[in-house]
mmCIF file of C-alpha atoms in Angstrom:
data_model
loop_
_atom_site.group_PDB
_atom_site.id
_atom_site.type_symbol
_atom_site.label_atom_id
_atom_site.label_comp_id
_atom_site.label_asym_id
_atom_site.label_seq_id
_atom_site.Cartn_x
_atom_site.Cartn_y
_atom_site.Cartn_z
ATOM 1 C CA SER A 1 -0.165 0.043 -0.122
ATOM 2 C CA GLN A 2 1.341 3.652 -0.212
ATOM 3 C CA GLN A 3 2.478 4.945 2.078
ATOM 4 C CA GLY A 4 3.640 8.895 2.822
ATOM 5 C CA GLU A 5 7.797 9.201 3.584
ATOM 6 C CA GLU A 6 8.948 12.038 5.591
ATOM 7 C CA ASP A 7 12.092 14.089 4.873
ATOM 8 C CA PRO A 8 14.181 14.828 6.997
ATOM 9 C CA GLN A 9 13.793 11.957 9.806
ATOM 10 C CA ALA A 10 14.664 15.113 12.732
ATOM 11 C CA LEU A 11 15.169 18.770 12.303
ATOM 12 C CA SER A 12 16.506 20.706 15.001
ATOM 13 C CA ILE A 13 16.175 24.485 13.790
ATOM 14 C CA GLN A 14 16.449 27.975 15.890
ATOM 15 C CA GLU A 15 13.837 29.810 17.223
ATOM 16 C CA GLY A 16 12.777 32.053 14.150
ATOM 17 C CA GLU A 17 13.955 30.354 11.707
ATOM 18 C CA ASN A 18 12.302 28.425 8.840
ATOM 19 C CA ALA A 19 11.205 24.564 9.188
ATOM 20 C CA THR A 20 10.653 22.915 5.700
ATOM 21 C CA MET A 21 9.523 18.954 6.213
ATOM 22 C CA ASN A 22 9.148 17.349 2.959
ATOM 23 C CA CYS A 23 7.170 14.020 2.041
ATOM 24 C CA SER A 24 6.867 11.677 -0.959
ATOM 25 C CA TYR A 25 4.113 8.816 -1.933
ATOM 26 C CA LYS A 26 3.614 6.164 -3.539
ATOM 27 C CA THR A 27 0.427 6.197 -5.343
ATOM 28 C CA SER A 28 -2.448 8.487 -6.451
ATOM 29 C CA ILE A 29 -4.082 10.601 -3.883
ATOM 30 C CA ASN A 30 -7.349 12.503 -3.411
ATOM 31 C CA ASN A 31 -5.955 14.927 -0.624
ATOM 32 C CA LEU A 32 -2.886 14.889 1.466
ATOM 33 C CA GLN A 33 -2.931 16.399 5.494
ATOM 34 C CA TRP A 34 -0.562 17.065 7.620
ATOM 35 C CA TYR A 35 -0.617 16.760 11.228
ATOM 36 C CA ARG A 36 0.982 17.589 14.090
ATOM 37 C CA GLN A 37 1.861 15.247 17.888
ATOM 38 C CA ASN A 38 2.992 17.333 20.343
ATOM 39 C CA SER A 39 4.716 15.195 22.958
ATOM 40 C CA GLY A 40 2.397 13.507 25.197
ATOM 41 C CA ARG A 41 -0.483 14.933 23.296
ATOM 42 C CA GLY A 42 -3.010 13.832 20.409
ATOM 43 C CA LEU A 43 -2.466 14.520 16.663
ATOM 44 C CA VAL A 44 -3.695 17.680 15.521
ATOM 45 C CA HIS A 45 -4.615 18.185 12.235
ATOM 46 C CA LEU A 46 -3.078 21.276 10.783
ATOM 47 C CA ILE A 47 -4.404 21.283 7.043
ATOM 48 C CA LEU A 48 -5.446 19.357 3.807
ATOM 49 C CA ILE A 49 -4.677 20.058 0.217
ATOM 50 C CA ARG A 50 -6.829 18.596 -2.347
ATOM 51 C CA SER A 51 -4.930 17.062 -5.534
ATOM 52 C CA ASN A 52 -5.819 19.486 -7.429
ATOM 53 C CA GLU A 53 -4.497 22.147 -5.692
ATOM 54 C CA ARG A 54 -0.549 23.328 -5.996
ATOM 55 C CA GLU A 55 -0.432 25.297 -2.122
ATOM 56 C CA LYS A 56 -2.105 25.947 0.589
ATOM 57 C CA HIS A 57 -1.523 29.144 3.220
ATOM 58 C CA SER A 58 -2.774 28.596 7.199
ATOM 59 C CA GLY A 59 -1.370 31.172 9.197
ATOM 60 C CA ARG A 60 2.238 30.664 9.466
ATOM 61 C CA LEU A 61 1.879 26.787 7.705
ATOM 62 C CA ARG A 62 2.302 26.491 3.601
ATOM 63 C CA VAL A 63 1.951 23.779 2.059
ATOM 64 C CA THR A 64 2.714 22.756 -1.339
ATOM 65 C CA LEU A 65 1.940 19.243 -3.373
ATOM 66 C CA ASP A 66 3.479 18.636 -6.695
ATOM 67 C CA THR A 67 1.268 15.450 -8.111
ATOM 68 C CA SER A 68 3.758 14.523 -10.544
ATOM 69 C CA LYS A 69 6.755 14.129 -8.335
ATOM 70 C CA LYS A 70 4.366 12.471 -5.340
ATOM 71 C CA SER A 71 5.573 14.848 -3.392
ATOM 72 C CA SER A 72 4.371 17.218 -0.696
ATOM 73 C CA SER A 73 6.326 20.190 1.182
ATOM 74 C CA LEU A 74 5.329 21.427 4.606
ATOM 75 C CA LEU A 75 6.626 24.718 5.363
ATOM 76 C CA ILE A 76 6.908 26.570 9.441
ATOM 77 C CA THR A 77 7.653 30.563 8.845
ATOM 78 C CA ALA A 78 8.875 31.976 11.712
ATOM 79 C CA SER A 79 9.272 29.515 14.140
ATOM 80 C CA ARG A 80 8.396 29.212 17.941
ATOM 81 C CA ALA A 81 9.314 26.864 20.663
ATOM 82 C CA ALA A 82 5.936 25.632 20.364
ATOM 83 C CA ASP A 83 6.368 24.394 17.201
ATOM 84 C CA THR A 84 8.583 21.314 18.762
ATOM 85 C CA ALA A 85 6.335 18.829 17.987
ATOM 86 C CA SER A 86 6.600 15.390 15.595
ATOM 87 C CA TYR A 87 5.444 16.250 12.051
ATOM 88 C CA PHE A 88 3.574 13.838 9.782
ATOM 89 C CA CYS A 89 1.871 13.702 6.662
ATOM 90 C CA ALA A 90 -1.213 11.144 5.544
ATOM 91 C CA THR A 91 -2.653 10.482 2.124
ATOM 92 C CA ASP A 92 -5.499 8.825 1.629
ATOM 93 C CA GLU A 93 -6.542 5.123 0.351
ATOM 94 C CA THR A 94 -9.999 4.843 -0.455
ATOM 95 C CA TYR A 95 -11.318 1.443 -0.203
ATOM 96 C CA PHE A 96 -14.739 0.180 0.757
ATOM 97 C CA GLN A 97 -17.468 2.521 -0.663
ATOM 98 C CA GLY A 98 -15.553 5.560 -1.441
ATOM 99 C CA ALA A 99 -14.318 4.837 2.629
ATOM 100 C CA GLN A 100 -10.795 6.573 3.151
ATOM 101 C CA LYS A 101 -8.089 5.302 5.708
ATOM 102 C CA LEU A 102 -5.527 7.471 6.216
ATOM 103 C CA VAL A 103 -1.502 6.080 5.706
ATOM 104 C CA PHE A 104 0.715 7.840 7.556
ATOM 105 C CA GLY A 105 4.750 8.395 7.318
ATOM 106 C CA GLN A 106 7.052 7.817 10.125
ATOM 107 C CA GLY A 107 7.183 11.808 10.985
ATOM 108 C CA THR A 108 9.504 14.468 11.202
ATOM 109 C CA ARG A 109 10.987 15.322 15.210
ATOM 110 C CA LEU A 110 10.897 18.847 14.867
ATOM 111 C CA THR A 111 12.668 20.715 17.599
ATOM 112 C CA ILE A 112 13.272 24.595 18.356
ATOM 113 C CA ASN A 113 15.939 25.877 20.243
ATOM 114 C CA PRO A 114 15.303 28.912 22.094
ATOM 115 C CA GLU B 1 -18.122 20.738 21.385
ATOM 116 C CA ALA B 2 -16.472 18.489 23.002
ATOM 117 C CA GLY B 3 -13.586 16.304 21.103
ATOM 118 C CA VAL B 4 -12.745 12.426 20.724
ATOM 119 C CA THR B 5 -11.894 11.153 24.043
ATOM 120 C CA GLN B 6 -9.914 7.987 24.790
ATOM 121 C CA PHE B 7 -9.395 6.422 28.095
ATOM 122 C CA PRO B 8 -7.140 5.745 29.993
ATOM 123 C CA SER B 9 -4.403 7.962 28.769
ATOM 124 C CA HIS B 10 -2.075 5.821 29.999
ATOM 125 C CA SER B 11 -1.359 2.288 30.666
ATOM 126 C CA VAL B 12 1.385 -0.464 31.605
ATOM 127 C CA ILE B 13 0.504 -3.693 31.855
ATOM 128 C CA GLU B 14 2.829 -7.595 31.870
ATOM 129 C CA LYS B 15 2.836 -9.632 29.176
ATOM 130 C CA GLY B 16 0.067 -11.502 28.930
ATOM 131 C CA GLN B 17 -2.561 -9.848 30.611
ATOM 132 C CA THR B 18 -5.735 -7.894 29.212
ATOM 133 C CA VAL B 19 -5.900 -4.468 28.463
ATOM 134 C CA THR B 20 -9.037 -2.796 27.113
ATOM 135 C CA LEU B 21 -8.955 0.811 25.338
ATOM 136 C CA ARG B 22 -12.092 3.279 25.060
ATOM 137 C CA CYS B 23 -12.535 6.316 22.878
ATOM 138 C CA ASP B 24 -15.801 8.190 22.723
ATOM 139 C CA PRO B 25 -16.195 9.370 19.439
ATOM 140 C CA ILE B 26 -17.414 13.507 18.824
ATOM 141 C CA SER B 27 -20.866 13.104 19.075
ATOM 142 C CA GLY B 28 -23.335 12.468 15.724
ATOM 143 C CA HIS B 29 -19.978 11.194 14.257
ATOM 144 C CA ASP B 30 -20.862 7.452 12.734
ATOM 145 C CA ASN B 31 -17.232 6.975 11.699
ATOM 146 C CA LEU B 32 -15.030 5.120 14.190
ATOM 147 C CA TYR B 33 -11.130 4.519 13.507
ATOM 148 C CA TRP B 34 -8.064 2.770 15.387
ATOM 149 C CA TYR B 35 -4.663 3.510 15.049
ATOM 150 C CA ARG B 36 -1.566 2.896 16.682
ATOM 151 C CA ARG B 37 2.437 3.657 16.339
ATOM 152 C CA VAL B 38 4.347 1.150 17.618
ATOM 153 C CA MET B 39 8.060 2.145 18.799
ATOM 154 C CA GLY B 40 8.372 5.280 16.575
ATOM 155 C CA LYS B 41 7.225 4.095 13.374
ATOM 156 C CA GLU B 42 4.564 5.010 11.410
ATOM 157 C CA ILE B 43 0.993 5.491 12.659
ATOM 158 C CA LYS B 44 -0.897 2.518 11.185
ATOM 159 C CA PHE B 45 -4.223 2.299 10.411
ATOM 160 C CA LEU B 46 -6.276 -0.364 12.374
ATOM 161 C CA LEU B 47 -9.679 -0.302 11.629
ATOM 162 C CA HIS B 48 -13.346 1.862 10.539
ATOM 163 C CA PHE B 49 -16.663 1.289 12.136
ATOM 164 C CA VAL B 50 -19.363 3.369 10.256
ATOM 165 C CA LYS B 51 -22.104 2.801 13.636
ATOM 166 C CA GLU B 52 -21.737 -0.678 14.545
ATOM 167 C CA SER B 53 -20.606 -1.883 11.587
ATOM 168 C CA LYS B 54 -17.007 -3.127 11.133
ATOM 169 C CA GLN B 55 -16.121 -1.600 6.992
ATOM 170 C CA ASP B 56 -12.567 -2.417 7.107
ATOM 171 C CA GLU B 57 -10.464 -4.413 10.238
ATOM 172 C CA SER B 58 -7.488 -5.226 7.157
ATOM 173 C CA GLY B 59 -5.056 -3.186 9.688
ATOM 174 C CA MET B 60 -5.346 -5.382 13.004
ATOM 175 C CA PRO B 61 -2.636 -7.269 13.382
ATOM 176 C CA ASN B 62 -3.449 -10.562 14.680
ATOM 177 C CA ASN B 63 -6.779 -12.448 16.664
ATOM 178 C CA ARG B 64 -5.238 -10.929 20.047
ATOM 179 C CA PHE B 65 -7.097 -7.617 19.152
ATOM 180 C CA LEU B 66 -10.579 -7.561 19.108
ATOM 181 C CA ALA B 67 -12.793 -3.964 18.531
ATOM 182 C CA GLU B 68 -16.666 -3.299 18.917
ATOM 183 C CA ARG B 69 -18.317 -0.746 18.947
ATOM 184 C CA THR B 70 -21.938 -1.992 20.489
ATOM 185 C CA GLY B 71 -25.050 0.674 19.535
ATOM 186 C CA GLY B 72 -23.108 2.758 17.478
ATOM 187 C CA THR B 73 -21.726 5.019 20.231
ATOM 188 C CA TYR B 74 -18.040 4.610 21.983
ATOM 189 C CA SER B 75 -15.914 1.857 21.013
ATOM 190 C CA THR B 76 -13.086 -0.378 22.927
ATOM 191 C CA LEU B 77 -10.148 -2.046 21.621
ATOM 192 C CA LYS B 78 -9.228 -5.312 23.476
ATOM 193 C CA VAL B 79 -5.803 -6.510 23.439
ATOM 194 C CA GLN B 80 -5.269 -10.248 25.067
ATOM 195 C CA PRO B 81 -3.148 -11.732 25.584
ATOM 196 C CA ALA B 82 -0.930 -8.704 25.268
ATOM 197 C CA GLU B 83 2.914 -9.106 23.727
ATOM 198 C CA LEU B 84 5.871 -6.850 24.020
ATOM 199 C CA GLU B 85 5.442 -5.614 20.392
ATOM 200 C CA ASP B 86 2.189 -4.710 21.141
ATOM 201 C CA SER B 87 3.569 -1.358 22.883
ATOM 202 C CA GLY B 88 2.419 2.266 21.558
ATOM 203 C CA VAL B 89 0.452 4.366 21.410
ATOM 204 C CA TYR B 90 -3.479 3.490 20.310
ATOM 205 C CA PHE B 91 -5.243 6.524 18.302
ATOM 206 C CA CYS B 92 -8.986 6.943 17.631
ATOM 207 C CA ALA B 93 -10.094 9.117 15.520
ATOM 208 C CA SER B 94 -13.886 9.631 14.121
ATOM 209 C CA SER B 95 -15.806 11.793 11.400
ATOM 210 C CA PRO B 96 -19.405 12.918 10.126
ATOM 211 C CA PRO B 97 -21.677 10.901 8.154
ATOM 212 C CA GLY B 98 -20.257 10.287 4.908
ATOM 213 C CA VAL B 99 -16.892 12.527 5.564
ATOM 214 C CA THR B 100 -13.823 10.313 5.910
ATOM 215 C CA ASP B 101 -11.438 12.464 4.300
ATOM 216 C CA THR B 102 -11.050 14.675 7.131
ATOM 217 C CA GLN B 103 -10.388 12.969 10.883
ATOM 218 C CA TYR B 104 -10.525 14.367 14.226
ATOM 219 C CA PHE B 105 -7.967 12.346 15.999
ATOM 220 C CA GLY B 106 -7.783 11.606 20.108
ATOM 221 C CA PRO B 107 -5.094 12.261 22.677
ATOM 222 C CA GLY B 108 -4.228 8.811 22.233
ATOM 223 C CA THR B 109 -3.535 5.836 24.974
ATOM 224 C CA ARG B 110 -0.134 5.144 25.709
ATOM 225 C CA LEU B 111 0.053 1.393 26.002
ATOM 226 C CA THR B 112 3.503 -0.042 27.724
ATOM 227 C CA VAL B 113 3.664 -4.018 27.769
ATOM 228 C CA LEU B 114 6.546 -4.780 30.357
#
């Protein structure tokens, strides 16, 4: 089955810098989503980009999608300490009567240093 | 509106014991999903309920795992007997009727099998 794979696996930057994480996947998708998991907390949905979209913004987040390369990137601008978390991309896999399940990558561990 | 809740937040058990995890979806959400993240690997789909019916349980690792959703409200995931490799974080998610691409995740249950 398809799988999102994040790159890099770990990223450490200074507060205020921008952070870029990449995700690659293997098969065609309807949409791609990014989630964040703070240590010990649940998954928080950040943004969803559909296959016919190329770029989407939400606050300090910018997501791009290149379906020809089967890749996506998440850019966090002006990083803050609170952005320290693991970030996952998730693609959809349609199976039964159009229902979708999410296929996640292993995630990128982002650390923002003060 | 209350989000998805999971209980317990953390469970530590011995190998061979039984553990039951509970998930309460957002009210009115017919779709309920279980995922898990084992040993820092990717988050993997376990199964999907629509109301009380299992739509897809292809991700269930083996017959030591039993998920139920009697009455179509909350769901339980029982592991019996637990093995060391079952340690990880178990996430539950829910979505409204007819919507499966946007799933709302709970905080997860961290299971530690000693």
